[in-house]
Amino acid sequence: VSDASGCSMIALLHTGAAKLPQNLPSRARQAVSPLLLAGVLKGYSSIVSRKLASHGFGASMAAMSSFPPQRYHYFLVLDFEATCDKPQIHPQEIIEFPILKLNGRTMEIESTFHMYVQPVVHPQLTPFCTELTGIIQGMVDGQPSLQQVLERVDEWMAKEGLLDPSVKSIFVTCGDWDLKVMLPGQCQYLGLPVADYFKQWINLKKAYSFAMGSWPKNGLLDMNKGLNLQHIGRPHSGIDDCKNIANIMKTLAHRGFIFKQTSKPF
């Protein structure tokens, strides 16, 4: 953001128009010059902050300058939990459907969508599934079906302004399984359409490997360890995993990483 008055103040320092009196002792000149510069810069920062505010940008200058701008207005962090057992049951069904709306400018969470889903093919959760995910039978009994949850996702997307063609958003997952395998597979089994916004995403594992130069074999645990972050909540809780993904993304963004789509177009 440029501002003529702010730039002109900076120009004064460089052109000599804001020179200090020559008769001041050298020590006085050395003491005053940094103060003058600091004052001018502070004034310039204030002007730019007001300019940003007038355009609807509420973030502080510090927040704006701490990392480069991303390609997307919003990141939609998603992490399913599904029915499971050993050996694996088929078909698997989504039982937890969380999404965090992450502001691409501030990398802060702005909104949350979180619902549990009642499985219909295997309505009874296995002990293995409950132990892994922390989801007990009472959390899915009587909950909406996947079709109903997908309808509510669409309503939430509309309410959050994410269906506006001028708003650039993309889903982010820890791996390709959620949107490449799980959702399209279950939708095909149930004869449900898959919305276009689910057909492109960022695999955080790939993004992390691009940024850090190593592949996180153990997913979120390795990424948190590599970035010296504390793990949030319970592993394999969908909503907690989303919070960890968001925290990792924010940390990488502050290090200057620009997130890009990793999925191939359908």
C-alpha atoms as a PDB file:
ATOM      1  CA  VAL A   1       0.000   0.000   0.000  1.00  0.00           C
ATOM      2  CA  SER A   2       1.500   3.303  -1.040  1.00  0.00           C
ATOM      3  CA  ASP A   3       0.746   6.720   0.403  1.00  0.00           C
ATOM      4  CA  ALA A   4       2.038   9.986  -1.024  1.00  0.00           C
ATOM      5  CA  SER A   5       2.319  11.778   2.311  1.00  0.00           C
ATOM      6  CA  GLY A   6       4.031   8.823   3.961  1.00  0.00           C
ATOM      7  CA  CYS A   7       6.462   8.410   1.090  1.00  0.00           C
ATOM      8  CA  SER A   8       7.209  12.120   1.058  1.00  0.00           C
ATOM      9  CA  MET A   9       8.230  11.976   4.725  1.00  0.00           C
ATOM     10  CA  ILE A  10      10.618   9.127   4.004  1.00  0.00           C
ATOM     11  CA  ALA A  11      11.925  11.035   1.009  1.00  0.00           C
ATOM     12  CA  LEU A  12      12.781  13.998   3.256  1.00  0.00           C
ATOM     13  CA  LEU A  13      15.300  11.899   5.104  1.00  0.00           C
ATOM     14  CA  HIS A  14      16.958  10.627   1.955  1.00  0.00           C
ATOM     15  CA  THR A  15      17.037  13.942   0.088  1.00  0.00           C
ATOM     16  CA  GLY A  16      18.362  15.954   3.026  1.00  0.00           C
ATOM     17  CA  ALA A  17      15.234  18.116   3.300  1.00  0.00           C
ATOM     18  CA  ALA A  18      14.875  17.055   6.935  1.00  0.00           C
ATOM     19  CA  LYS A  19      18.429  17.977   7.911  1.00  0.00           C
ATOM     20  CA  LEU A  20      19.244  18.864  11.492  1.00  0.00           C
ATOM     21  CA  PRO A  21      20.714  22.320  12.322  1.00  0.00           C
ATOM     22  CA  GLN A  22      24.431  22.379  11.563  1.00  0.00           C
ATOM     23  CA  ASN A  23      25.277  24.219  14.774  1.00  0.00           C
ATOM     24  CA  LEU A  24      24.124  21.314  16.971  1.00  0.00           C
ATOM     25  CA  PRO A  25      26.993  19.447  18.678  1.00  0.00           C
ATOM     26  CA  SER A  26      27.776  16.149  16.963  1.00  0.00           C
ATOM     27  CA  ARG A  27      26.639  14.122  20.000  1.00  0.00           C
ATOM     28  CA  ALA A  28      23.281  15.896  19.966  1.00  0.00           C
ATOM     29  CA  ARG A  29      22.900  15.274  16.244  1.00  0.00           C
ATOM     30  CA  GLN A  30      23.667  11.551  16.755  1.00  0.00           C
ATOM     31  CA  ALA A  31      21.063  11.334  19.511  1.00  0.00           C
ATOM     32  CA  VAL A  32      18.327  13.225  17.697  1.00  0.00           C
ATOM     33  CA  SER A  33      18.663  11.618  14.233  1.00  0.00           C
ATOM     34  CA  PRO A  34      17.444   8.140  15.262  1.00  0.00           C
ATOM     35  CA  LEU A  35      14.585   9.746  17.164  1.00  0.00           C
ATOM     36  CA  LEU A  36      13.596  11.772  14.109  1.00  0.00           C
ATOM     37  CA  LEU A  37      13.780   8.710  11.889  1.00  0.00           C
ATOM     38  CA  ALA A  38      11.756   6.640  14.361  1.00  0.00           C
ATOM     39  CA  GLY A  39       9.120   9.342  14.539  1.00  0.00           C
ATOM     40  CA  VAL A  40       8.820   9.584  10.777  1.00  0.00           C
ATOM     41  CA  LEU A  41       8.618   5.811  10.385  1.00  0.00           C
ATOM     42  CA  LYS A  42       6.045   5.582  13.156  1.00  0.00           C
ATOM     43  CA  GLY A  43       3.955   8.221  11.420  1.00  0.00           C
ATOM     44  CA  TYR A  44       4.301   6.401   8.101  1.00  0.00           C
ATOM     45  CA  SER A  45       3.262   3.114   9.726  1.00  0.00           C
ATOM     46  CA  SER A  46       0.214   4.832  11.212  1.00  0.00           C
ATOM     47  CA  ILE A  47      -0.764   6.275   7.829  1.00  0.00           C
ATOM     48  CA  VAL A  48      -0.442   2.902   6.102  1.00  0.00           C
ATOM     49  CA  SER A  49      -2.389   1.199   8.893  1.00  0.00           C
ATOM     50  CA  ARG A  50      -5.206   3.720   8.420  1.00  0.00           C
ATOM     51  CA  LYS A  51      -5.111   3.128   4.681  1.00  0.00           C
ATOM     52  CA  LEU A  52      -5.408  -0.642   5.233  1.00  0.00           C
ATOM     53  CA  ALA A  53      -8.277  -0.136   7.656  1.00  0.00           C
ATOM     54  CA  SER A  54     -10.105   2.049   5.129  1.00  0.00           C
ATOM     55  CA  HIS A  55      -9.940  -0.848   2.672  1.00  0.00           C
ATOM     56  CA  GLY A  56     -11.306  -3.351   5.156  1.00  0.00           C
ATOM     57  CA  PHE A  57      -8.009  -4.801   6.347  1.00  0.00           C
ATOM     58  CA  GLY A  58      -8.080  -4.930  10.130  1.00  0.00           C
ATOM     59  CA  ALA A  59      -4.724  -6.681  10.639  1.00  0.00           C
ATOM     60  CA  SER A  60      -1.899  -4.729  12.178  1.00  0.00           C
ATOM     61  CA  MET A  61       1.189  -3.780  10.196  1.00  0.00           C
ATOM     62  CA  ALA A  62       3.182  -6.318  12.172  1.00  0.00           C
ATOM     63  CA  ALA A  63       0.790  -9.105  11.216  1.00  0.00           C
ATOM     64  CA  MET A  64       0.726  -8.015   7.581  1.00  0.00           C
ATOM     65  CA  SER A  65       4.495  -7.873   7.224  1.00  0.00           C
ATOM     66  CA  SER A  66       5.313 -11.037   9.179  1.00  0.00           C
ATOM     67  CA  PHE A  67       4.777 -13.325   6.188  1.00  0.00           C
ATOM     68  CA  PRO A  68       4.190 -12.964   2.442  1.00  0.00           C
ATOM     69  CA  PRO A  69       0.633 -12.973   1.075  1.00  0.00           C
ATOM     70  CA  GLN A  70      -0.891 -16.327   0.197  1.00  0.00           C
ATOM     71  CA  ARG A  71      -2.584 -17.238  -3.085  1.00  0.00           C
ATOM     72  CA  TYR A  72      -5.898 -17.933  -1.388  1.00  0.00           C
ATOM     73  CA  HIS A  73      -8.283 -15.814   0.646  1.00  0.00           C
ATOM     74  CA  TYR A  74      -9.192 -18.814   2.794  1.00  0.00           C
ATOM     75  CA  PHE A  75      -7.891 -22.277   3.599  1.00  0.00           C
ATOM     76  CA  LEU A  76     -10.510 -24.862   4.591  1.00  0.00           C
ATOM     77  CA  VAL A  77      -8.792 -27.338   6.878  1.00  0.00           C
ATOM     78  CA  LEU A  78     -10.509 -30.725   6.865  1.00  0.00           C
ATOM     79  CA  ASP A  79      -9.803 -34.055   8.562  1.00  0.00           C
ATOM     80  CA  PHE A  80     -12.311 -36.924   8.468  1.00  0.00           C
ATOM     81  CA  GLU A  81     -12.619 -39.751  10.928  1.00  0.00           C
ATOM     82  CA  ALA A  82     -14.253 -42.898   9.577  1.00  0.00           C
ATOM     83  CA  THR A  83     -15.469 -46.320  10.663  1.00  0.00           C
ATOM     84  CA  CYS A  84     -12.575 -48.753  10.935  1.00  0.00           C
ATOM     85  CA  ASP A  85     -11.410 -52.063  12.331  1.00  0.00           C
ATOM     86  CA  LYS A  86      -8.651 -54.652  12.002  1.00  0.00           C
ATOM     87  CA  PRO A  87      -8.922 -56.121   9.425  1.00  0.00           C
ATOM     88  CA  GLN A  88     -10.450 -53.083   7.734  1.00  0.00           C
ATOM     89  CA  ILE A  89     -14.202 -52.978   7.192  1.00  0.00           C
ATOM     90  CA  HIS A  90     -15.723 -52.055   3.826  1.00  0.00           C
ATOM     91  CA  PRO A  91     -17.099 -49.674   2.986  1.00  0.00           C
ATOM     92  CA  GLN A  92     -15.668 -47.186   5.425  1.00  0.00           C
ATOM     93  CA  GLU A  93     -18.055 -44.372   6.397  1.00  0.00           C
ATOM     94  CA  ILE A  94     -17.286 -40.849   7.594  1.00  0.00           C
ATOM     95  CA  ILE A  95     -18.295 -40.379  11.244  1.00  0.00           C
ATOM     96  CA  GLU A  96     -16.689 -36.987  11.994  1.00  0.00           C
ATOM     97  CA  PHE A  97     -16.775 -34.052   9.566  1.00  0.00           C
ATOM     98  CA  PRO A  98     -14.805 -30.993  10.788  1.00  0.00           C
ATOM     99  CA  ILE A  99     -13.733 -27.931   8.782  1.00  0.00           C
ATOM    100  CA  LEU A 100     -11.796 -24.895   9.999  1.00  0.00           C
ATOM    101  CA  LYS A 101     -11.969 -21.698   7.934  1.00  0.00           C
ATOM    102  CA  LEU A 102      -8.467 -20.224   8.045  1.00  0.00           C
ATOM    103  CA  ASN A 103      -7.923 -16.627   6.922  1.00  0.00           C
ATOM    104  CA  GLY A 104      -5.215 -16.636   4.239  1.00  0.00           C
ATOM    105  CA  ARG A 105      -4.024 -13.169   5.252  1.00  0.00           C
ATOM    106  CA  THR A 106      -3.730 -13.647   9.008  1.00  0.00           C
ATOM    107  CA  MET A 107      -3.639 -17.487   9.149  1.00  0.00           C
ATOM    108  CA  GLU A 108      -6.097 -17.312  12.039  1.00  0.00           C
ATOM    109  CA  ILE A 109      -9.208 -19.498  12.415  1.00  0.00           C
ATOM    110  CA  GLU A 110     -12.334 -17.487  11.591  1.00  0.00           C
ATOM    111  CA  SER A 111     -15.083 -20.109  11.637  1.00  0.00           C
ATOM    112  CA  THR A 112     -15.679 -23.789  12.421  1.00  0.00           C
ATOM    113  CA  PHE A 113     -17.955 -26.431  10.948  1.00  0.00           C
ATOM    114  CA  HIS A 114     -18.122 -29.610  13.010  1.00  0.00           C
ATOM    115  CA  MET A 115     -20.626 -32.452  12.879  1.00  0.00           C
ATOM    116  CA  TYR A 116     -20.696 -36.140  13.681  1.00  0.00           C
ATOM    117  CA  VAL A 117     -22.257 -38.444  11.092  1.00  0.00           C
ATOM    118  CA  GLN A 118     -24.320 -41.581  11.588  1.00  0.00           C
ATOM    119  CA  PRO A 119     -22.951 -44.541   9.617  1.00  0.00           C
ATOM    120  CA  VAL A 120     -25.611 -46.613   7.832  1.00  0.00           C
ATOM    121  CA  VAL A 121     -23.822 -49.659   6.429  1.00  0.00           C
ATOM    122  CA  HIS A 122     -22.026 -50.494   9.681  1.00  0.00           C
ATOM    123  CA  PRO A 123     -23.997 -48.461  12.232  1.00  0.00           C
ATOM    124  CA  GLN A 124     -22.250 -50.043  15.230  1.00  0.00           C
ATOM    125  CA  LEU A 125     -18.765 -48.656  15.897  1.00  0.00           C
ATOM    126  CA  THR A 126     -16.075 -51.233  16.619  1.00  0.00           C
ATOM    127  CA  PRO A 127     -14.012 -51.109  19.829  1.00  0.00           C
ATOM    128  CA  PHE A 128     -10.945 -50.491  17.643  1.00  0.00           C
ATOM    129  CA  CYS A 129     -12.622 -47.441  16.043  1.00  0.00           C
ATOM    130  CA  THR A 130     -13.601 -45.965  19.402  1.00  0.00           C
ATOM    131  CA  GLU A 131     -10.127 -46.549  20.842  1.00  0.00           C
ATOM    132  CA  LEU A 132      -8.466 -44.949  17.810  1.00  0.00           C
ATOM    133  CA  THR A 133     -10.728 -41.930  17.334  1.00  0.00           C
ATOM    134  CA  GLY A 134     -12.228 -41.387  20.785  1.00  0.00           C
ATOM    135  CA  ILE A 135     -15.690 -41.412  19.163  1.00  0.00           C
ATOM    136  CA  ILE A 136     -18.210 -43.468  21.140  1.00  0.00           C
ATOM    137  CA  GLN A 137     -21.485 -44.913  19.905  1.00  0.00           C
ATOM    138  CA  GLY A 138     -23.583 -42.211  21.534  1.00  0.00           C
ATOM    139  CA  MET A 139     -21.773 -39.515  19.544  1.00  0.00           C
ATOM    140  CA  VAL A 140     -22.995 -40.888  16.184  1.00  0.00           C
ATOM    141  CA  ASP A 141     -26.373 -42.405  17.085  1.00  0.00           C
ATOM    142  CA  GLY A 142     -29.170 -40.148  15.883  1.00  0.00           C
ATOM    143  CA  GLN A 143     -26.810 -37.830  14.015  1.00  0.00           C
ATOM    144  CA  PRO A 144     -27.500 -36.705  10.417  1.00  0.00           C
ATOM    145  CA  SER A 145     -26.601 -38.943   7.471  1.00  0.00           C
ATOM    146  CA  LEU A 146     -23.697 -38.028   5.202  1.00  0.00           C
ATOM    147  CA  GLN A 147     -26.136 -36.616   2.645  1.00  0.00           C
ATOM    148  CA  GLN A 148     -27.630 -34.304   5.270  1.00  0.00           C
ATOM    149  CA  VAL A 149     -24.217 -33.250   6.533  1.00  0.00           C
ATOM    150  CA  LEU A 150     -23.055 -32.433   2.999  1.00  0.00           C
ATOM    151  CA  GLU A 151     -26.144 -30.237   2.584  1.00  0.00           C
ATOM    152  CA  ARG A 152     -25.232 -28.415   5.799  1.00  0.00           C
ATOM    153  CA  VAL A 153     -21.640 -28.004   4.625  1.00  0.00           C
ATOM    154  CA  ASP A 154     -22.960 -26.301   1.503  1.00  0.00           C
ATOM    155  CA  GLU A 155     -25.166 -24.014   3.614  1.00  0.00           C
ATOM    156  CA  TRP A 156     -22.160 -23.155   5.826  1.00  0.00           C
ATOM    157  CA  MET A 157     -19.994 -22.480   2.776  1.00  0.00           C
ATOM    158  CA  ALA A 158     -22.648 -20.093   1.430  1.00  0.00           C
ATOM    159  CA  LYS A 159     -23.054 -18.340   4.794  1.00  0.00           C
ATOM    160  CA  GLU A 160     -19.288 -17.837   5.058  1.00  0.00           C
ATOM    161  CA  GLY A 161     -19.114 -16.308   1.566  1.00  0.00           C
ATOM    162  CA  LEU A 162     -17.000 -19.182   0.262  1.00  0.00           C
ATOM    163  CA  LEU A 163     -19.234 -19.848  -2.765  1.00  0.00           C
ATOM    164  CA  ASP A 164     -18.641 -16.319  -4.113  1.00  0.00           C
ATOM    165  CA  PRO A 165     -16.653 -16.764  -7.380  1.00  0.00           C
ATOM    166  CA  SER A 166     -14.442 -13.814  -6.412  1.00  0.00           C
ATOM    167  CA  VAL A 167     -13.350 -15.542  -3.176  1.00  0.00           C
ATOM    168  CA  LYS A 168     -10.456 -17.959  -3.613  1.00  0.00           C
ATOM    169  CA  SER A 169     -10.507 -20.859  -1.161  1.00  0.00           C
ATOM    170  CA  ILE A 170      -9.098 -24.380  -1.092  1.00  0.00           C
ATOM    171  CA  PHE A 171      -9.316 -27.377   1.207  1.00  0.00           C
ATOM    172  CA  VAL A 172      -6.270 -28.562   3.147  1.00  0.00           C
ATOM    173  CA  THR A 173      -5.875 -32.137   4.373  1.00  0.00           C
ATOM    174  CA  CYS A 174      -3.129 -34.188   6.015  1.00  0.00           C
ATOM    175  CA  GLY A 175      -2.642 -36.557   3.094  1.00  0.00           C
ATOM    176  CA  ASP A 176      -4.741 -37.295   0.010  1.00  0.00           C
ATOM    177  CA  TRP A 177      -6.999 -39.923   1.601  1.00  0.00           C
ATOM    178  CA  ASP A 178      -9.817 -37.617   2.770  1.00  0.00           C
ATOM    179  CA  LEU A 179     -10.730 -36.068  -0.580  1.00  0.00           C
ATOM    180  CA  LYS A 180      -9.175 -38.490  -3.062  1.00  0.00           C
ATOM    181  CA  VAL A 181     -10.382 -41.745  -1.514  1.00  0.00           C
ATOM    182  CA  MET A 182     -12.775 -41.419   1.429  1.00  0.00           C
ATOM    183  CA  LEU A 183     -15.342 -38.806   0.371  1.00  0.00           C
ATOM    184  CA  PRO A 184     -15.627 -39.729  -3.338  1.00  0.00           C
ATOM    185  CA  GLY A 185     -15.672 -43.444  -2.468  1.00  0.00           C
ATOM    186  CA  GLN A 186     -18.501 -43.113   0.031  1.00  0.00           C
ATOM    187  CA  CYS A 187     -20.436 -40.733  -2.207  1.00  0.00           C
ATOM    188  CA  GLN A 188     -20.161 -43.199  -5.081  1.00  0.00           C
ATOM    189  CA  TYR A 189     -21.370 -46.028  -2.842  1.00  0.00           C
ATOM    190  CA  LEU A 190     -24.374 -43.957  -1.693  1.00  0.00           C
ATOM    191  CA  GLY A 191     -25.076 -42.451  -5.133  1.00  0.00           C
ATOM    192  CA  LEU A 192     -24.343 -38.893  -3.957  1.00  0.00           C
ATOM    193  CA  PRO A 193     -22.710 -36.126  -6.039  1.00  0.00           C
ATOM    194  CA  VAL A 194     -19.383 -34.632  -4.934  1.00  0.00           C
ATOM    195  CA  ALA A 195     -19.353 -30.823  -4.924  1.00  0.00           C
ATOM    196  CA  ASP A 196     -16.693 -29.220  -7.101  1.00  0.00           C
ATOM    197  CA  TYR A 197     -15.083 -27.456  -4.138  1.00  0.00           C
ATOM    198  CA  PHE A 198     -14.059 -30.860  -2.758  1.00  0.00           C
ATOM    199  CA  LYS A 199     -12.139 -31.696  -5.955  1.00  0.00           C
ATOM    200  CA  GLN A 200      -8.995 -29.630  -5.355  1.00  0.00           C
ATOM    201  CA  TRP A 201      -6.925 -29.476  -2.213  1.00  0.00           C
ATOM    202  CA  ILE A 202      -3.536 -29.012  -0.585  1.00  0.00           C
ATOM    203  CA  ASN A 203      -1.899 -32.086   0.942  1.00  0.00           C
ATOM    204  CA  LEU A 204      -0.120 -30.676   4.004  1.00  0.00           C
ATOM    205  CA  LYS A 205       2.416 -33.514   3.963  1.00  0.00           C
ATOM    206  CA  LYS A 206       3.542 -32.458   0.485  1.00  0.00           C
ATOM    207  CA  ALA A 207       3.571 -28.776   1.452  1.00  0.00           C
ATOM    208  CA  TYR A 208       5.644 -29.551   4.546  1.00  0.00           C
ATOM    209  CA  SER A 209       8.117 -31.619   2.522  1.00  0.00           C
ATOM    210  CA  PHE A 210       8.522 -28.755   0.029  1.00  0.00           C
ATOM    211  CA  ALA A 211       9.097 -26.293   2.875  1.00  0.00           C
ATOM    212  CA  MET A 212      11.295 -28.411   5.144  1.00  0.00           C
ATOM    213  CA  GLY A 213      12.984 -30.815   2.735  1.00  0.00           C
ATOM    214  CA  SER A 214      11.847 -34.008   4.498  1.00  0.00           C
ATOM    215  CA  TRP A 215       8.781 -36.236   4.266  1.00  0.00           C
ATOM    216  CA  PRO A 216       6.738 -36.513   7.504  1.00  0.00           C
ATOM    217  CA  LYS A 217       6.333 -40.305   7.714  1.00  0.00           C
ATOM    218  CA  ASN A 218       4.253 -40.039  10.877  1.00  0.00           C
ATOM    219  CA  GLY A 219       2.118 -37.176   9.628  1.00  0.00           C
ATOM    220  CA  LEU A 220       1.150 -34.517  12.140  1.00  0.00           C
ATOM    221  CA  LEU A 221       3.429 -35.892  14.866  1.00  0.00           C
ATOM    222  CA  ASP A 222       6.520 -35.526  12.643  1.00  0.00           C
ATOM    223  CA  MET A 223       5.461 -32.092  11.382  1.00  0.00           C
ATOM    224  CA  ASN A 224       4.882 -30.784  14.905  1.00  0.00           C
ATOM    225  CA  LYS A 225       8.235 -32.205  15.991  1.00  0.00           C
ATOM    226  CA  GLY A 226      10.024 -30.726  12.977  1.00  0.00           C
ATOM    227  CA  LEU A 227       8.602 -27.281  13.744  1.00  0.00           C
ATOM    228  CA  ASN A 228       8.998 -27.545  17.553  1.00  0.00           C
ATOM    229  CA  LEU A 229       5.242 -27.327  18.073  1.00  0.00           C
ATOM    230  CA  GLN A 230       3.193 -28.896  20.840  1.00  0.00           C
ATOM    231  CA  HIS A 231       0.589 -31.385  19.621  1.00  0.00           C
ATOM    232  CA  ILE A 232      -2.929 -30.057  20.203  1.00  0.00           C
ATOM    233  CA  GLY A 233      -5.529 -32.370  21.706  1.00  0.00           C
ATOM    234  CA  ARG A 234      -5.995 -36.049  20.923  1.00  0.00           C
ATOM    235  CA  PRO A 235      -4.422 -37.798  17.911  1.00  0.00           C
ATOM    236  CA  HIS A 236      -7.103 -39.058  15.479  1.00  0.00           C
ATOM    237  CA  SER A 237      -9.718 -36.646  16.759  1.00  0.00           C
ATOM    238  CA  GLY A 238     -10.876 -34.957  13.566  1.00  0.00           C
ATOM    239  CA  ILE A 239     -11.363 -31.506  15.066  1.00  0.00           C
ATOM    240  CA  ASP A 240      -8.087 -31.667  17.015  1.00  0.00           C
ATOM    241  CA  ASP A 241      -6.214 -32.818  13.912  1.00  0.00           C
ATOM    242  CA  CYS A 242      -7.662 -29.804  12.067  1.00  0.00           C
ATOM    243  CA  LYS A 243      -6.312 -27.505  14.788  1.00  0.00           C
ATOM    244  CA  ASN A 244      -2.865 -29.074  14.438  1.00  0.00           C
ATOM    245  CA  ILE A 245      -2.975 -28.667  10.646  1.00  0.00           C
ATOM    246  CA  ALA A 246      -3.932 -24.996  11.049  1.00  0.00           C
ATOM    247  CA  ASN A 247      -1.113 -24.432  13.549  1.00  0.00           C
ATOM    248  CA  ILE A 248       1.447 -26.052  11.245  1.00  0.00           C
ATOM    249  CA  MET A 249       0.212 -23.970   8.301  1.00  0.00           C
ATOM    250  CA  LYS A 250       0.471 -20.762  10.313  1.00  0.00           C
ATOM    251  CA  THR A 251       4.021 -21.623  11.349  1.00  0.00           C
ATOM    252  CA  LEU A 252       5.100 -22.424   7.785  1.00  0.00           C
ATOM    253  CA  ALA A 253       3.456 -19.225   6.502  1.00  0.00           C
ATOM    254  CA  HIS A 254       5.343 -17.149   9.064  1.00  0.00           C
ATOM    255  CA  ARG A 255       8.525 -18.766   7.730  1.00  0.00           C
ATOM    256  CA  GLY A 256       7.632 -17.448   4.269  1.00  0.00           C
ATOM    257  CA  PHE A 257       6.109 -20.555   2.693  1.00  0.00           C
ATOM    258  CA  ILE A 258       3.460 -19.986   0.007  1.00  0.00           C
ATOM    259  CA  PHE A 259       0.844 -22.766  -0.143  1.00  0.00           C
ATOM    260  CA  LYS A 260      -0.124 -24.150  -3.537  1.00  0.00           C
ATOM    261  CA  GLN A 261      -2.615 -26.775  -4.713  1.00  0.00           C
ATOM    262  CA  THR A 262      -1.047 -30.239  -4.694  1.00  0.00           C
ATOM    263  CA  SER A 263      -3.940 -32.338  -6.045  1.00  0.00           C
ATOM    264  CA  LYS A 264      -4.226 -33.005  -9.755  1.00  0.00           C
ATOM    265  CA  PRO A 265      -7.355 -31.605 -11.433  1.00  0.00           C
ATOM    266  CA  PHE A 266     -10.202 -34.121 -11.672  1.00  0.00           C
END
